[in-house]
Amino acid sequence: MLVGAIEAGGTKFVCAVGNEKNELLERVSFPTTTPEETMKQVFAFFDRFELAAIGIGSFGPIDVKPDSATYGYVLSTPKLAWKDYNFLGDMKERYDIPMGWTTDVNAAALGESAMGAAKGLRNTMYITIGTGVGAGAIVDGKILEGIGHPEMGHLLVRPHEHDHYKGFCPYHGNCLEGMAAGPSIDGRLGKAGKDIDPTDEVWDFVAYYIGQALEAYTVILRPERIVLGGGVMKVPGMLEKIKTQFTTLLADYVPVPAVDDYLVTPGFGDDAGITGAIILANQSVEK
Amino acid sequence: MLVGAIEAGGTKFVCAVGNEKNELLERVSFPTTTPEETMKQVFAFFDRFELAAIGIGSFGPIDVKPDSATYGYVLSTPKLAWKDYNFLGDMKERYDIPMGWTTDVNAAALGESAMGAAKGLRNTMYITIGTGVGAGAIVDGKILEGIGHPEMGHLLVRPHEHDHYKGFCPYHGNCLEGMAAGPSIDGRLGKAGKDIDPTDEVWDFVAYYIGQALEAYTVILRPERIVLGGGVMKVPGMLEKIKTQFTTLLADYVPVPAVDDYLVTPGFGDDAGITGAIILANQSVEK
């Protein structure tokens, strides 16, 4: 049995085919342009296979409420060509098979939880800190979605006393994403993070904000492990800085696993999302 | 069929008997002193009935991990007589029947979700702001518990620019509990909240911190409704102040129901916890 998988990111799409063991067999990748152009490439790829189901992890915000009139749509994204696009509807029209539908970070959380760095655990999280901040949680083995999918990057954080940057989030200014995602580095120093020395104090600020967020996720969700990915995590020493901040801020209030087991890097590297989408496809067959 | 229920609070115990319709039939209440004295009264009450199960919602922190060596214990509570007390073990020794075991706020969350102000909804929250701050979440109809129960009162908040109080939490100083629970009022003004005018600016500070917490719970859990209880919520105008702060802080980033449907007072008043414990007892029979 073959299943399809899409990791729809804001800059590129990955489409893949996997099997019932959640193994990735074949993949393609292309830039995210307009729905018309991009979906043509999606269909060209999947048309070649006989698929039992497709799993989709999409950039957001998206509508994940099955009883909503706009279920399956991309919502008010800054990528205007995709705003109000009926992604799942167009997929269903082309392929009348079961489909799983969630966010790209939820798919990555599922991938890491089922087969990656959080394998075997029932309560886990995945957070990515890159051009934005997104996170997904697995609660009791299932993707956490209430009235909609989480937007955990928009947690409000305390400004660091030496950080005078006001944040770039158009909604909240200095929320986690506004203060710790990639554009905040450029916003403070006028150049990209890759051009900033790893010893620059800006990385201490970023670690302080991520540490606060991890404290919040910990006291609210009590996960067994948190997987941290994305471009900002590739800065040398970043994970260690975050561990120190988190440990200081939590102040031993609730028991967590040893910090080296609790805060970890992805087991799949950049493949967590597409792997999660394959798992999602297989789960939707079982339903 | 009869079931028993305990709402074990830090200052008083409530014991009750209910039926399979989750109706409360009889109750007693007595002060929380030492485990020896208090449990004697618990046993004296329940010994009179033939019970199919008992549900317990206890003050915490408690161990809720079934595979833990100290499952069912009260953990490092400041109420020292209860620290490391094997609450569930002593109950099981006296009554060899199924038992449900969770925190007092989780029991209240379950009560409000099943039969109270959040009735009919599958993703809800209950938060109480009183001598401390506690909260429980219902996710997809079940109590949220990961590696342990949430401690959502210990979310770190941004200090209000005009509030110079440092907070009373022995772990975090100015976390939500440290800045918004009852003792913070006394800590700032030297008198109890009931003696402070409802127009005092301290209530604006408190509403600002609670609003921040509700923003965090919203972007992380995406509940359908949040029920707010506890002594601080009885200050005239408090709910309205909180709605204003929450709405400003969320800045329309994620869709939530109309704020008057989203942020509500308990349907059960002070009975949410004991009702939730009855429901928990009936659920443990079904298992």
Coordinates of C-alpha atoms in Angstrom, one line a residue:
Chain A
M1 CA 0.0 0.0 0.0
L2 CA 1.2 3.5 -0.9
V3 CA 0.3 6.8 0.7
G4 CA 1.1 10.3 -0.3
A5 CA 2.4 13.1 1.9
I6 CA 2.7 16.9 1.5
E7 CA 4.8 19.2 3.6
A8 CA 3.6 22.6 2.4
G9 CA 6.0 25.3 3.7
G10 CA 5.9 29.0 3.1
T11 CA 8.9 28.8 0.8
K12 CA 8.8 25.2 -0.6
F13 CA 6.6 22.2 -1.0
V14 CA 7.8 18.7 -0.4
C15 CA 5.7 15.9 -1.8
A16 CA 6.4 12.3 -1.0
V17 CA 5.2 8.7 -1.3
G18 CA 5.6 6.3 1.6
N19 CA 4.4 2.9 2.6
E20 CA 2.3 1.5 5.5
K21 CA 5.5 1.2 7.6
N22 CA 5.8 5.0 7.3
E23 CA 8.9 4.6 5.2
L24 CA 9.6 7.5 2.7
L25 CA 10.1 5.9 -0.8
E26 CA 10.2 8.9 -3.2
R27 CA 10.0 12.6 -2.9
V28 CA 10.1 15.8 -4.9
S29 CA 10.4 19.4 -3.8
F30 CA 9.6 22.8 -5.5
P31 CA 9.2 26.4 -4.6
T32 CA 5.8 27.7 -3.2
T33 CA 4.5 30.2 -5.7
T34 CA 0.8 30.5 -6.4
P35 CA -1.8 27.8 -5.7
E36 CA -2.4 27.4 -9.5
E37 CA 1.2 26.8 -10.3
T38 CA 2.2 24.9 -7.2
M39 CA -0.8 22.6 -7.2
K40 CA -0.1 21.7 -10.8
Q41 CA 3.2 20.3 -9.7
V42 CA 1.6 18.5 -6.7
F43 CA -0.9 16.8 -9.0
A44 CA 1.7 15.9 -11.6
F45 CA 3.6 14.1 -8.9
F46 CA 0.8 12.2 -7.2
D47 CA -1.0 11.3 -10.5
R48 CA 1.7 8.8 -11.1
F49 CA 0.7 6.6 -8.1
E50 CA -2.2 4.6 -6.8
L51 CA -2.6 6.0 -3.3
A52 CA -4.6 4.8 -0.4
A53 CA -4.5 8.2 1.4
I54 CA -2.7 11.5 1.6
G55 CA -1.5 13.4 4.7
I56 CA -0.9 17.1 4.5
G57 CA 1.0 19.3 6.9
S58 CA 0.5 22.9 5.7
F59 CA 1.9 26.3 6.6
G60 CA -0.8 28.3 8.4
P61 CA -3.0 29.5 9.7
I62 CA -5.3 26.9 8.4
D63 CA -8.8 25.8 9.3
V64 CA -8.6 22.4 11.1
K65 CA -12.2 22.3 12.5
P66 CA -14.0 19.5 10.6
D67 CA -17.5 21.1 11.2
S68 CA -16.4 24.5 9.9
A69 CA -17.5 25.9 6.5
T70 CA -13.9 26.7 5.7
Y71 CA -12.4 23.4 6.9
G72 CA -9.3 22.6 4.8
Y73 CA -8.7 26.3 3.8
V74 CA -5.6 28.3 4.3
L75 CA -6.8 31.3 6.3
S76 CA -5.3 34.8 6.7
T77 CA -1.8 34.1 5.8
P78 CA 0.6 36.9 4.8
K79 CA 1.2 34.8 1.6
L80 CA -1.7 36.6 -0.1
A81 CA -2.0 34.2 -3.1
W82 CA -2.9 31.4 -0.6
K83 CA -5.3 33.4 1.6
D84 CA -8.7 31.6 1.6
Y85 CA -7.4 28.9 -0.7
N86 CA -9.4 25.7 -0.4
F87 CA -6.3 23.4 -0.2
L88 CA -7.9 20.3 1.1
G89 CA -11.0 20.8 -1.1
D90 CA -8.9 20.9 -4.3
M91 CA -6.9 17.9 -3.2
K92 CA -10.2 16.0 -2.5
E93 CA -11.6 16.9 -5.9
R94 CA -8.5 15.5 -7.6
Y95 CA -8.1 12.4 -5.4
D96 CA -11.2 11.0 -3.7
I97 CA -9.3 9.2 -0.9
P98 CA -9.0 9.7 2.8
M99 CA -6.8 12.6 3.8
G100 CA -5.2 13.9 7.0
W101 CA -5.0 17.6 7.4
T102 CA -2.9 19.6 9.9
T103 CA -0.2 22.2 10.2
D104 CA 3.4 21.7 9.1
V105 CA 4.6 22.0 12.7
N106 CA 1.9 19.5 13.9
A107 CA 3.1 17.1 11.3
A108 CA 6.7 17.5 12.4
A109 CA 5.6 17.0 16.0
L110 CA 3.9 13.8 15.0
G111 CA 6.9 12.6 13.0
E112 CA 9.3 13.2 15.9
S113 CA 6.9 11.7 18.4
A114 CA 6.2 8.5 16.4
M115 CA 9.7 7.8 14.9
G116 CA 12.2 10.6 15.8
A117 CA 13.8 12.2 18.8
A118 CA 10.6 11.7 21.0
K119 CA 9.9 8.1 19.8
G120 CA 7.9 6.0 22.2
L121 CA 6.6 9.0 24.2
R122 CA 2.9 9.9 24.4
N123 CA 3.2 13.6 25.4
T124 CA 5.7 15.5 23.4
M125 CA 6.3 18.8 21.7
Y126 CA 8.1 20.1 18.6
I127 CA 9.1 23.7 18.2
T128 CA 10.8 25.3 15.3
I129 CA 12.5 28.7 15.5
G130 CA 13.3 30.0 12.1
T131 CA 11.8 32.8 10.0
G132 CA 8.8 32.4 12.4
V133 CA 8.2 30.3 15.5
G134 CA 5.8 27.4 15.4
A135 CA 5.1 24.6 17.7
G136 CA 2.9 21.5 17.9
A137 CA 2.1 19.2 20.8
I138 CA 1.2 15.5 21.0
V139 CA -1.1 14.9 23.9
D140 CA -1.7 11.3 24.8
G141 CA -0.5 10.2 21.4
K142 CA -2.7 12.6 19.4
I143 CA -2.1 16.0 17.8
L144 CA -3.4 18.8 20.1
E145 CA -6.1 20.8 18.4
G146 CA -8.9 22.6 20.2
I147 CA -11.1 25.1 18.5
G148 CA -8.2 25.5 16.0
H149 CA -4.5 24.6 15.9
P150 CA -2.1 26.2 18.4
E151 CA -0.2 29.3 17.6
M152 CA 2.4 28.9 20.3
G153 CA 4.9 31.3 18.7
H154 CA 2.7 34.1 19.8
L155 CA 3.2 33.7 23.5
L156 CA 4.0 37.0 25.2
V157 CA 7.4 37.1 26.7
R158 CA 9.2 39.4 29.2
P159 CA 11.7 41.7 27.5
H160 CA 15.3 41.1 28.5
E161 CA 16.5 44.0 30.5
H162 CA 19.4 44.8 28.1
D163 CA 17.4 44.2 24.9
H164 CA 15.8 47.3 23.5
Y165 CA 14.4 45.8 20.4
K166 CA 10.6 46.2 20.1
G167 CA 9.8 43.1 18.1
F168 CA 8.6 42.6 14.6
C169 CA 5.3 40.8 15.1
P170 CA 2.6 42.9 13.4
Y171 CA 0.1 41.7 16.0
H172 CA 2.0 41.7 19.3
G173 CA 5.3 43.4 18.7
N174 CA 7.4 41.6 21.2
C175 CA 5.9 38.2 21.5
L176 CA 8.2 35.1 21.2
E177 CA 8.1 35.1 17.4
G178 CA 8.6 38.9 17.3
M179 CA 11.7 38.7 19.6
A180 CA 13.3 35.4 18.7
A181 CA 12.6 34.4 15.1
G182 CA 15.1 35.1 12.3
P183 CA 13.8 38.5 11.3
S184 CA 14.4 39.8 14.8
I185 CA 18.1 39.4 14.4
D186 CA 18.1 41.4 11.2
G187 CA 15.8 43.9 12.9
R188 CA 18.3 44.5 15.7
L189 CA 21.6 44.3 13.9
G190 CA 20.8 44.9 10.2
K191 CA 22.2 41.6 9.0
A192 CA 21.1 38.0 8.9
G193 CA 21.7 35.6 11.8
K194 CA 24.2 33.6 9.8
D195 CA 26.4 36.7 9.7
I196 CA 26.3 37.3 13.5
D197 CA 29.0 35.9 15.7
P198 CA 27.7 33.1 17.9
T199 CA 29.1 34.9 21.0
D200 CA 27.0 38.1 20.3
E201 CA 24.7 38.9 23.2
V202 CA 21.7 38.8 20.8
W203 CA 21.8 35.0 21.1
D204 CA 21.5 35.3 24.9
F205 CA 18.4 37.4 24.4
V206 CA 17.0 34.8 22.0
A207 CA 17.8 32.0 24.4
Y208 CA 16.1 33.9 27.2
Y209 CA 12.8 34.2 25.2
I210 CA 12.9 30.6 24.1
G211 CA 13.6 29.6 27.7
Q212 CA 10.5 31.5 28.9
A213 CA 8.4 29.8 26.2
L214 CA 9.7 26.3 27.3
E215 CA 8.8 27.2 30.9
A216 CA 5.3 28.1 29.8
Y217 CA 4.8 24.9 27.7
T218 CA 6.2 22.9 30.6
V219 CA 3.8 24.1 33.3
I220 CA 0.8 24.1 30.9
L221 CA 1.3 20.8 28.9
R222 CA 3.8 18.8 31.1
P223 CA 5.4 17.1 28.0
E224 CA 7.9 14.3 28.4
R225 CA 10.3 15.8 25.9
I226 CA 10.5 18.9 23.7
V227 CA 12.2 18.7 20.3
L228 CA 13.7 22.0 19.1
G229 CA 14.4 22.6 15.4
G230 CA 14.7 25.4 12.8
G231 CA 17.5 27.7 11.6
V232 CA 18.0 29.6 14.9
M233 CA 18.8 26.2 16.7
K234 CA 21.8 25.8 14.3
V235 CA 23.7 28.7 15.9
P236 CA 26.6 27.1 17.8
G237 CA 25.9 26.8 21.5
M238 CA 22.2 27.8 21.2
L239 CA 20.8 24.6 22.7
E240 CA 23.1 24.9 25.7
K241 CA 22.1 28.6 26.3
I242 CA 18.5 27.6 26.1
K243 CA 18.9 24.8 28.6
T244 CA 20.5 27.2 31.1
Q245 CA 17.8 29.8 30.7
F246 CA 15.0 27.2 31.0
T247 CA 16.5 25.6 34.1
T248 CA 16.9 28.9 35.8
L249 CA 13.4 30.1 34.9
L250 CA 11.6 26.9 35.9
A251 CA 13.5 27.0 39.2
D252 CA 12.9 23.3 39.9
Y253 CA 9.2 24.0 40.5
V254 CA 7.9 21.0 38.7
P255 CA 9.9 17.8 38.0
V256 CA 11.1 17.3 34.5
P257 CA 13.5 14.8 33.0
A258 CA 17.2 15.6 33.1
V259 CA 17.5 18.6 30.8
D260 CA 19.7 16.8 28.3
D261 CA 16.9 14.3 27.8
Y262 CA 14.1 16.9 28.0
L263 CA 15.3 19.5 25.4
V264 CA 16.7 17.8 22.3
T265 CA 17.3 18.4 18.6
P266 CA 15.2 16.7 15.9
G267 CA 15.9 13.0 15.2
F268 CA 14.8 13.6 11.5
G269 CA 16.7 16.8 10.9
D270 CA 14.6 18.6 8.3
D271 CA 12.5 15.5 7.4
A272 CA 10.3 15.5 10.5
G273 CA 7.4 17.3 8.7
I274 CA 7.2 15.1 5.6
T275 CA 7.6 11.9 7.8
G276 CA 4.8 13.2 10.0
A277 CA 2.6 13.7 6.9
I278 CA 3.2 10.1 5.9
I279 CA 2.1 9.0 9.4
L280 CA -0.9 11.2 9.1
A281 CA -1.8 9.6 5.8
N282 CA -1.6 6.1 7.3
Q283 CA -3.6 7.1 10.3
S284 CA -6.4 8.4 8.0
V285 CA -6.5 5.1 6.2
E286 CA -7.1 3.3 9.6
K287 CA -10.0 5.7 10.3
Chain B
M1 CA -25.4 2.6 42.2
L2 CA -23.6 5.0 44.6
V3 CA -20.1 6.6 44.2
G4 CA -18.0 8.6 46.6
A5 CA -16.2 11.8 45.9
I6 CA -13.5 13.8 47.7
E7 CA -12.6 17.4 47.1
A8 CA -9.4 17.7 49.2
G9 CA -8.6 21.4 49.5
G10 CA -5.7 23.0 51.4
T11 CA -8.1 24.4 54.0
K12 CA -11.1 22.1 53.9
F13 CA -12.2 18.6 52.8
V14 CA -15.5 18.0 51.1
C15 CA -16.8 14.4 50.9
A16 CA -19.9 13.4 49.0
V17 CA -21.9 10.6 47.7
G18 CA -23.5 10.7 44.3
N19 CA -25.3 8.5 41.8
E20 CA -24.6 7.3 38.3
K21 CA -26.3 10.4 36.9
N22 CA -23.5 12.4 38.6
E23 CA -26.1 13.9 41.0
L24 CA -24.8 14.9 44.4
L25 CA -26.9 13.2 47.1
E26 CA -25.2 13.9 50.4
R27 CA -22.1 15.7 51.6
V28 CA -20.0 16.6 54.6
S29 CA -17.2 19.1 55.0
F30 CA -14.5 19.5 57.6
P31 CA -11.2 21.4 58.0
T32 CA -8.0 20.0 56.6
T33 CA -5.7 19.3 59.6
T34 CA -3.3 16.3 59.6
P35 CA -3.7 13.1 57.5
E36 CA -4.5 11.1 60.6
E37 CA -7.3 13.3 61.9
T38 CA -8.7 14.2 58.5
M39 CA -8.7 10.7 57.0
K40 CA -10.5 9.4 60.2
Q41 CA -13.4 11.7 59.3
V42 CA -13.2 10.7 55.6
F43 CA -13.5 7.0 56.5
A44 CA -16.3 7.7 59.1
F45 CA -18.3 9.3 56.3
F46 CA -17.7 6.7 53.5
D47 CA -18.0 3.6 55.8
R48 CA -21.8 4.3 55.9
F49 CA -22.2 3.5 52.2
E50 CA -21.8 0.7 49.7
L51 CA -19.8 2.4 47.0
A52 CA -18.9 1.3 43.5
A53 CA -16.0 3.7 43.1
I54 CA -14.5 6.9 44.6
G55 CA -13.2 10.0 42.8
I56 CA -10.6 12.2 44.4
G57 CA -9.6 15.7 43.5
S58 CA -6.7 16.7 45.7
F59 CA -4.7 19.9 46.4
G60 CA -1.2 19.4 45.0
P61 CA 1.3 18.9 43.9
I62 CA 0.3 15.2 43.7
D63 CA 1.7 12.2 41.7
V64 CA -0.7 11.3 38.9
K65 CA 1.7 9.0 36.9
P66 CA 0.2 5.5 37.2
D67 CA 3.6 3.8 36.6
S68 CA 5.4 5.9 39.3
A69 CA 6.5 4.5 42.6
T70 CA 4.8 7.4 44.4
Y71 CA 1.6 7.3 42.3
G72 CA -1.2 8.6 44.5
Y73 CA 1.0 10.5 46.9
V74 CA 0.8 14.2 47.9
L75 CA 4.2 15.5 46.9
S76 CA 6.2 18.6 48.1
T77 CA 3.3 20.6 49.4
P78 CA 3.9 23.5 51.8
K79 CA 1.3 21.8 54.1
L80 CA 4.1 19.8 55.7
A81 CA 1.9 17.2 57.5
W82 CA 0.7 16.1 54.0
K83 CA 4.0 16.0 52.3
D84 CA 4.8 12.5 50.9
Y85 CA 1.4 11.2 52.2
N86 CA 0.1 8.1 50.3
F87 CA -3.4 9.5 50.0
L88 CA -4.6 7.1 47.3
G89 CA -2.9 4.2 48.9
D90 CA -4.6 4.7 52.3
M91 CA -8.0 5.1 50.5
K92 CA -7.4 1.9 48.5
E93 CA -6.4 0.0 51.7
R94 CA -9.7 1.0 53.3
Y95 CA -11.9 0.5 50.2
D96 CA -10.9 -2.0 47.5
I97 CA -12.8 -0.3 44.7
P98 CA -11.9 1.6 41.5
M99 CA -10.7 5.1 42.2
G100 CA -10.1 8.2 40.1
W101 CA -7.3 10.4 41.2
T102 CA -6.5 13.9 40.0
T103 CA -6.0 17.5 41.2
D104 CA -8.7 19.6 42.7
V105 CA -8.6 22.1 39.8
N106 CA -8.6 19.2 37.3
A107 CA -11.7 17.8 39.0
A108 CA -13.3 21.3 38.8
A109 CA -12.4 21.5 35.1
L110 CA -14.1 18.2 34.5
G111 CA -17.2 19.2 36.5
E112 CA -17.6 22.5 34.6
S113 CA -16.9 20.8 31.3
A114 CA -19.3 17.9 31.8
M115 CA -22.2 19.7 33.5
G116 CA -21.4 23.3 34.2
A117 CA -20.5 26.5 32.4
A118 CA -18.6 24.6 29.6
K119 CA -21.2 21.8 29.2
G120 CA -21.1 20.1 25.9
L121 CA -17.6 21.3 24.9
R122 CA -14.7 19.0 24.4
N123 CA -11.8 21.5 24.8
T124 CA -12.2 23.7 27.9
M125 CA -10.3 25.1 30.8
Y126 CA -11.0 26.0 34.4
I127 CA -8.8 28.5 36.3
T128 CA -9.2 29.5 39.9
I129 CA -7.5 32.7 41.3
G130 CA -7.7 32.6 45.1
T131 CA -5.0 32.0 47.7
G132 CA -3.1 30.5 44.8
V133 CA -3.7 30.1 41.1
G134 CA -4.5 26.7 39.7
A135 CA -5.9 25.6 36.3
G136 CA -7.0 22.4 34.6
A137 CA -7.6 21.7 31.0
I138 CA -10.0 19.3 29.3
V139 CA -8.5 18.2 25.9
D140 CA -10.8 16.2 23.6
G141 CA -13.0 15.4 26.5
K142 CA -10.2 14.2 28.8
I143 CA -8.2 15.7 31.7
L144 CA -4.9 17.0 30.3
E145 CA -2.0 15.3 32.2
G146 CA 1.4 14.7 30.6
I147 CA 4.4 13.6 32.7
G148 CA 2.4 15.1 35.6
H149 CA -0.5 17.5 36.2
P150 CA -0.2 21.1 34.9
E151 CA 0.9 23.9 37.2
M152 CA -0.4 26.7 35.1
G153 CA -0.4 29.2 37.9
H154 CA 3.4 29.4 37.6
L155 CA 3.4 30.9 34.1
L156 CA 5.9 33.8 34.0
V157 CA 4.2 37.1 33.3
R158 CA 5.4 40.6 32.2
P159 CA 5.4 43.0 35.1
H160 CA 2.9 45.9 34.7
E161 CA 4.9 49.2 34.2
H162 CA 3.3 50.8 37.3
D163 CA 3.4 47.8 39.5
H164 CA 6.5 47.7 41.6
Y165 CA 5.6 44.6 43.6
K166 CA 8.1 41.8 43.3
G167 CA 5.8 38.8 43.8
F168 CA 5.5 36.3 46.6
C169 CA 6.1 33.0 44.8
P170 CA 9.0 31.3 46.6
Y171 CA 10.1 29.7 43.3
H172 CA 9.6 32.4 40.7
G173 CA 8.8 35.6 42.5
N174 CA 6.7 37.4 39.9
C175 CA 5.0 34.5 38.1
L176 CA 1.2 34.7 37.7
E177 CA 0.5 33.2 41.1
G178 CA 3.1 35.4 42.7
M179 CA 1.5 38.6 41.2
A180 CA -2.2 37.8 41.0
A181 CA -3.2 35.5 43.8
G182 CA -4.7 36.7 47.1
P183 CA -1.5 37.1 49.1
S184 CA -0.1 39.5 46.4
I185 CA -2.8 42.0 47.4
D186 CA -1.9 41.8 51.0
G187 CA 1.8 41.9 50.0
R188 CA 1.3 45.2 48.1
L189 CA -1.2 47.0 50.4
G190 CA -0.9 45.3 53.8
K191 CA -4.5 44.3 53.9
A192 CA -6.7 41.6 52.5
G193 CA -8.4 41.9 49.1
K194 CA -11.8 42.1 50.6
D195 CA -10.8 45.4 52.3
I196 CA -9.5 47.0 49.1
D197 CA -11.8 49.2 47.0
P198 CA -12.8 47.6 43.7
T199 CA -11.6 50.7 41.9
D200 CA -8.0 50.5 43.3
E201 CA -5.4 50.2 40.5
V202 CA -4.2 46.9 42.0
W203 CA -7.1 45.2 40.4
D204 CA -6.0 46.5 37.0
F205 CA -2.6 45.0 37.6
V206 CA -4.2 41.6 38.6
A207 CA -6.4 41.7 35.5
Y208 CA -3.3 42.4 33.3
Y209 CA -1.6 39.3 34.6
I210 CA -4.6 37.1 34.3
G211 CA -5.2 38.5 30.8
Q212 CA -1.6 37.5 29.8
A213 CA -2.2 34.0 31.2
L214 CA -5.4 33.6 29.2
E215 CA -3.5 34.8 26.1
A216 CA -0.9 32.0 26.7
Y217 CA -3.5 29.3 27.4
T218 CA -5.4 30.4 24.2
V219 CA -2.4 30.2 21.8
I220 CA -1.2 27.0 23.3
L221 CA -4.4 25.0 24.0
R222 CA -7.0 26.7 21.8
P223 CA -9.8 25.9 24.2
E224 CA -13.5 26.6 23.3
R225 CA -14.2 28.2 26.6
I226 CA -12.4 29.2 29.8
V227 CA -14.2 29.2 33.2
L228 CA -12.7 31.5 35.8
G229 CA -13.4 31.0 39.5
G230 CA -11.9 31.7 42.9
G231 CA -12.0 34.6 45.4
V232 CA -10.3 37.2 43.2
M233 CA -13.0 36.7 40.6
K234 CA -15.6 37.9 43.1
V235 CA -14.1 41.4 43.1
P236 CA -16.8 43.6 41.4
G237 CA -15.8 44.3 37.8
M238 CA -12.9 41.9 37.7
L239 CA -14.3 39.7 34.9
E240 CA -14.8 42.8 32.7
K241 CA -11.3 44.1 33.3
I242 CA -9.9 40.7 32.4
K243 CA -11.9 40.5 29.2
T244 CA -10.5 43.9 28.2
Q245 CA -6.9 43.0 28.9
F246 CA -7.2 39.6 27.2
T247 CA -8.8 41.1 24.1
T248 CA -6.1 43.8 23.9
L249 CA -3.3 41.3 24.4
L250 CA -4.5 38.7 21.9
A251 CA -4.9 41.4 19.3
D252 CA -7.3 39.3 17.2
Y253 CA -4.4 37.0 16.2
V254 CA -6.3 33.8 16.5
P255 CA -10.1 33.5 16.3
V256 CA -11.8 32.9 19.6
P257 CA -15.6 32.9 20.4
A258 CA -17.1 36.2 21.4
V259 CA -15.4 37.2 24.6
D260 CA -18.6 36.9 26.7
D261 CA -19.0 33.3 25.6
Y262 CA -15.3 32.6 25.9
L263 CA -14.5 33.9 29.4
V264 CA -17.2 32.9 31.8
T265 CA -17.8 32.3 35.5
P266 CA -18.4 28.8 36.9
G267 CA -21.8 27.2 36.4
F268 CA -21.5 25.4 39.7
G269 CA -20.1 28.2 41.9
D270 CA -18.0 26.5 44.5
D271 CA -19.4 23.0 43.7
A272 CA -17.4 22.4 40.5
G273 CA -14.7 20.4 42.2
I274 CA -16.9 18.0 44.2
T275 CA -19.1 17.4 41.1
G276 CA -16.0 16.7 39.0
A277 CA -14.9 14.2 41.6
I278 CA -18.3 12.4 41.3
I279 CA -17.9 12.3 37.5
L280 CA -14.4 11.0 38.0
A281 CA -15.7 8.2 40.2
N282 CA -18.3 7.2 37.6
Q283 CA -15.7 7.2 34.9
S284 CA -13.5 4.9 36.9
V285 CA -16.4 2.4 37.2
E286 CA -16.7 2.4 33.4
K287 CA -13.1 1.6 33.0

